[in-house]
Coordinates of C-alpha atoms and ligand atoms in Angstrom, one line a residue:
M1 CA -79.5 88.9 4.0
T2 CA -82.2 86.1 3.2
S3 CA -85.6 86.3 1.7
A4 CA -88.5 84.5 0.7
A5 CA -86.7 83.8 -2.5
S6 CA -83.7 82.4 -0.9
P7 CA -83.6 78.6 -1.0
I8 CA -84.2 75.9 1.5
G9 CA -81.2 74.0 2.6
V10 CA -81.3 70.6 3.1
F11 CA -78.2 68.2 4.1
D12 CA -77.6 64.5 4.8
S13 CA -74.4 62.3 4.9
G14 CA -75.4 60.9 1.4
V15 CA -78.6 60.6 -0.7
G16 CA -80.9 59.9 2.3
G17 CA -81.9 63.1 2.7
L18 CA -83.5 62.8 -0.8
S19 CA -86.3 61.2 0.7
V20 CA -87.0 64.6 2.5
L21 CA -86.4 66.6 -0.4
R22 CA -89.0 64.9 -2.5
E23 CA -91.6 65.6 -0.1
I24 CA -90.6 69.2 0.3
R25 CA -90.7 69.5 -3.3
A26 CA -94.3 68.0 -3.5
L27 CA -95.7 70.0 -0.7
M28 CA -93.9 73.2 -2.1
P29 CA -92.9 73.0 -5.6
G30 CA -92.3 76.5 -6.0
E31 CA -89.3 76.5 -3.5
D32 CA -85.9 76.8 -4.4
I33 CA -83.7 73.9 -2.7
I34 CA -79.7 73.5 -2.2
Y35 CA -79.0 69.9 -1.4
F36 CA -75.9 69.0 0.2
G37 CA -74.9 65.3 0.2
D38 CA -72.0 64.3 2.4
Q39 CA -70.3 61.5 0.3
G40 CA -66.8 62.5 1.4
H41 CA -67.8 61.2 5.0
V42 CA -70.8 59.1 4.5
P43 CA -71.6 56.7 6.6
Y44 CA -72.2 59.0 9.6
G45 CA -73.9 56.4 11.6
P46 CA -70.9 54.7 12.8
R47 CA -69.1 58.0 13.7
S48 CA -68.2 60.0 16.9
M49 CA -70.9 62.7 18.2
K50 CA -68.0 65.1 17.5
Q51 CA -67.0 64.5 14.3
I52 CA -70.8 64.5 13.2
Q53 CA -71.3 68.0 14.8
D54 CA -68.1 69.3 13.0
F55 CA -69.4 68.0 9.6
S56 CA -73.0 69.5 10.4
E57 CA -71.4 73.1 11.3
G58 CA -69.0 73.1 7.9
I59 CA -72.1 72.1 6.0
T60 CA -74.6 74.5 7.8
R61 CA -71.9 77.5 7.3
Y62 CA -71.7 76.3 3.5
L63 CA -75.6 76.1 3.1
L64 CA -75.8 79.9 4.6
E65 CA -73.0 81.2 2.7
E66 CA -75.1 79.8 -0.6
G67 CA -78.2 81.8 1.1
A68 CA -80.2 79.0 2.7
K69 CA -83.0 80.9 4.7
I70 CA -83.7 77.5 6.7
I71 CA -81.7 74.4 7.3
V72 CA -83.3 71.4 7.2
V73 CA -81.0 68.7 8.8
A74 CA -82.6 65.7 6.7
C75 CA -80.5 63.2 8.8
N76 CA -81.4 61.0 11.7
T77 CA -77.9 60.7 13.0
A78 CA -77.0 64.4 12.2
S79 CA -80.3 65.3 14.2
A80 CA -79.3 62.9 17.0
A81 CA -75.6 64.1 17.3
A82 CA -75.6 67.7 16.3
L83 CA -79.1 69.4 16.1
K84 CA -78.9 70.8 19.8
Y85 CA -75.1 72.0 19.0
L86 CA -76.2 73.6 15.7
R87 CA -78.9 75.4 17.3
E88 CA -76.3 76.7 19.7
M89 CA -73.8 77.7 17.3
F90 CA -76.4 79.2 15.0
P91 CA -78.9 81.0 17.2
D92 CA -80.5 83.3 14.5
V93 CA -80.9 80.2 12.1
Q94 CA -84.4 78.0 11.7
F95 CA -83.5 74.2 11.6
V96 CA -85.6 71.5 11.1
G97 CA -84.3 68.0 12.1
M98 CA -85.7 64.3 12.2
E99 CA -86.5 61.9 15.2
P100 CA -87.4 58.3 14.8
A101 CA -91.5 58.3 14.4
V102 CA -92.0 56.6 17.7
K103 CA -94.8 58.7 18.5
P104 CA -97.2 57.9 15.5
A105 CA -96.3 54.4 15.7
A106 CA -97.1 54.1 19.4
E107 CA -100.3 55.8 18.7
K108 CA -101.2 53.4 15.5
T109 CA -99.6 49.9 17.0
Q110 CA -102.6 47.5 18.0
T111 CA -100.2 44.6 19.1
G112 CA -97.9 47.3 21.0
K113 CA -95.0 46.0 19.5
V114 CA -93.1 48.2 17.2
G115 CA -89.5 47.8 15.0
V116 CA -87.4 50.9 14.6
L117 CA -84.4 50.8 12.1
A118 CA -81.6 53.6 12.3
T119 CA -78.1 53.9 12.7
P120 CA -75.7 53.1 15.8
A121 CA -75.3 57.1 16.3
T122 CA -79.1 57.7 16.1
F123 CA -79.8 55.2 18.4
Q124 CA -76.9 56.2 20.9
G125 CA -78.1 60.0 20.8
A126 CA -80.0 61.7 23.8
L127 CA -82.7 62.4 21.3
Y128 CA -83.7 58.8 20.7
A129 CA -83.7 58.5 24.7
S130 CA -86.2 61.3 25.0
V131 CA -88.3 60.1 22.1
V132 CA -89.0 56.7 23.6
E133 CA -89.3 58.4 27.2
R134 CA -91.9 60.6 26.0
F135 CA -94.0 58.6 23.5
A136 CA -93.1 54.8 23.9
N137 CA -96.0 54.5 26.5
G138 CA -95.7 50.7 27.3
V139 CA -95.1 49.8 23.7
E140 CA -92.2 47.3 23.2
L141 CA -89.5 48.5 21.0
F142 CA -87.5 46.2 18.9
Q143 CA -84.3 47.9 17.4
N144 CA -81.9 47.1 14.6
T145 CA -79.2 49.4 12.9
C146 CA -79.1 47.6 9.5
N147 CA -75.5 47.6 9.4
G148 CA -74.1 48.0 5.8
L149 CA -77.6 49.1 4.5
V150 CA -76.8 53.1 4.0
Q151 CA -73.8 52.0 1.7
E152 CA -75.8 49.6 -0.6
I153 CA -78.7 52.5 -0.9
E154 CA -75.9 54.9 -1.6
K155 CA -74.8 52.7 -4.6
G156 CA -78.5 52.8 -5.6
N157 CA -79.2 48.8 -4.9
L158 CA -82.4 49.2 -3.9
D159 CA -83.4 45.6 -4.2
G160 CA -80.0 43.6 -4.6
E161 CA -79.1 40.4 -2.8
E162 CA -77.2 42.2 -0.1
T163 CA -80.0 44.8 0.6
R164 CA -82.3 42.0 1.1
R165 CA -80.3 40.1 3.2
I166 CA -80.0 43.1 5.6
L167 CA -83.2 43.8 5.8
E168 CA -84.3 40.3 6.4
E169 CA -82.0 39.9 8.9
A170 CA -83.3 42.9 10.6
L171 CA -86.9 42.3 10.2
Y172 CA -87.5 38.5 10.5
P173 CA -86.8 38.5 14.4
M174 CA -89.0 41.5 14.8
L175 CA -91.6 39.9 12.9
E176 CA -91.3 36.6 15.1
K177 CA -91.8 39.2 18.1
N178 CA -95.2 40.0 16.3
I179 CA -94.6 43.5 15.5
D180 CA -97.3 45.5 13.4
T181 CA -95.3 48.7 12.6
V182 CA -92.0 49.6 11.3
V183 CA -90.5 53.1 12.0
L184 CA -87.6 54.2 9.6
G185 CA -85.3 56.2 11.7
C186 CA -82.9 56.8 8.9
T187 CA -83.4 58.9 5.7
H188 CA -81.9 56.5 3.4
Y189 CA -84.5 53.9 4.5
P190 CA -87.7 55.1 2.5
F191 CA -85.9 54.3 -0.9
V192 CA -86.1 50.6 0.1
I193 CA -89.9 50.7 1.2
P194 CA -91.1 48.6 -1.4
L195 CA -88.7 45.8 -0.6
V196 CA -89.3 46.3 3.1
E197 CA -93.1 45.8 2.3
R198 CA -92.3 42.6 0.7
I199 CA -90.6 41.1 3.6
V200 CA -93.0 42.3 6.6
G201 CA -96.2 41.8 4.3
E202 CA -99.3 44.1 4.1
K203 CA -100.5 43.7 7.8
V204 CA -97.2 45.6 8.9
R205 CA -97.6 49.6 8.8
V206 CA -94.1 51.0 7.7
I207 CA -93.6 54.9 8.9
D208 CA -91.5 57.2 6.6
P209 CA -91.4 60.9 8.8
A210 CA -90.2 62.7 5.9
P211 CA -93.8 63.9 5.1
A212 CA -94.4 65.3 8.4
V213 CA -90.9 66.8 7.9
A214 CA -91.9 68.9 4.7
R215 CA -94.7 69.9 6.7
Q216 CA -92.9 71.4 9.7
V217 CA -90.7 73.3 6.8
K218 CA -93.7 74.9 5.5
R219 CA -95.4 75.9 8.7
L220 CA -92.1 77.6 9.7
L221 CA -91.7 79.3 6.2
E222 CA -95.4 80.3 6.4
A223 CA -94.9 81.7 10.1
G224 CA -91.9 83.8 9.0
G225 CA -93.5 84.8 5.4
L226 CA -90.5 83.2 3.7
E227 CA -92.6 81.0 1.6
N228 CA -91.6 80.9 -2.1
Q229 CA -94.0 80.4 -4.9
N230 CA -92.1 81.4 -8.0
G231 CA -88.9 79.0 -7.7
G232 CA -88.4 75.4 -8.0
R233 CA -84.8 75.0 -8.9
V234 CA -82.7 72.5 -7.2
R235 CA -79.1 72.7 -6.7
F236 CA -77.2 69.5 -5.6
V237 CA -74.0 69.5 -4.1
T238 CA -71.7 66.6 -3.0
S239 CA -68.5 66.4 -1.1
G240 CA -67.9 63.1 -3.4
E241 CA -68.0 62.0 -6.5
A242 CA -70.4 64.5 -9.0
D243 CA -71.0 61.4 -11.5
S244 CA -71.6 58.6 -9.1
V245 CA -74.1 61.0 -7.2
K246 CA -75.5 61.5 -10.7
S247 CA -76.4 58.3 -11.1
V248 CA -77.9 57.6 -7.7
L249 CA -80.1 60.6 -8.6
R250 CA -81.6 58.8 -11.8
V251 CA -82.3 55.9 -9.6
L252 CA -83.7 57.4 -6.7
L253 CA -85.5 60.4 -8.0
G254 CA -85.8 59.5 -11.8
I255 CA -84.2 62.9 -12.5
E256 CA -81.4 64.2 -14.8
S257 CA -79.4 66.9 -13.0
A258 CA -76.3 68.5 -12.8
V259 CA -74.4 67.8 -9.4
E260 CA -71.8 70.4 -7.9
S261 CA -68.6 68.9 -6.2
V262 CA -67.0 70.8 -3.4
T263 CA -64.4 69.8 -1.2
W264 CA -63.5 69.8 2.8
K265 CA -60.7 72.0 3.8
N266 CA -60.7 70.3 7.2
D267 CA -63.5 68.8 9.3
Q268 CA -65.4 72.0 9.6
E269 CA -64.9 74.0 6.5
V270 CA -66.1 73.4 3.1
L271 CA -64.1 75.1 0.0
A272 CA -66.5 75.6 -2.8
Ligands
LIG301 N1 -79.5 59.4 6.3 C1 -78.7 59.2 7.8 C2 -79.7 59.1 8.7 O1 -81.0 59.5 8.5 C3 -77.5 58.7 7.8 C4 -76.9 57.3 7.5 C5 -75.6 57.2 7.8 O2 -74.7 58.2 7.1 O3 -75.2 56.6 8.5 O4 -79.7 58.7 9.9

């Protein structure tokens, strides 16, 4: 049985969800969090919907077994592929997912031209189509999957040559189309905002949805009387190599932390 003292469960295919975790911690420093990075399967972007649903189900079961009171799907790809599926599989569990921030971008753009960076599975999902249909309102969207960028960020390469090449290849054509807003539709991408801003310049707005996601988590916990002011501990769990996640934690969040390692028994079951 969960209570206010139970942790918030957060997961992503890898370290991307840490861009959401840091906003949750900034907004609710008294909350305990258990973060699961599925480095054993990253990247999710090129994978099938079924595979992503299986992985997301297995991770959700693990986080619930660890006592999570709410599950944050801090992954646009998993949200696109599995959020509806998870809500059907776990009807009594509260989920908060991601969706590309087309709505705020469409409201703010002056040129009516917006760039969206996300993975192939995010763009293919019904969620993105629905977001575009509901909110694009005559705004012209330019999309790019930034192939290889997730892997660079997983290695902590936030401004290396390959990272810069991928972003320039994605952004230069959009700038030529006169975009004035870029939507970061993958939770890994906020970690390269400084480089993105150097490429697009100060006239182009870069939108990171993570703060809005943290506010939604807070709203749900408040509504359920489940807020915790007395915690503040974070557990990091990976299905990959604990040492490599520890070193990327230093790069991305500037923290030293233990990292627990778990293994997959099959595509839907994590062995702690
Ligand atoms: N960080 C995830 C997202 O927001 C997934 C990236 C990947 O594993 O391809 O889409």
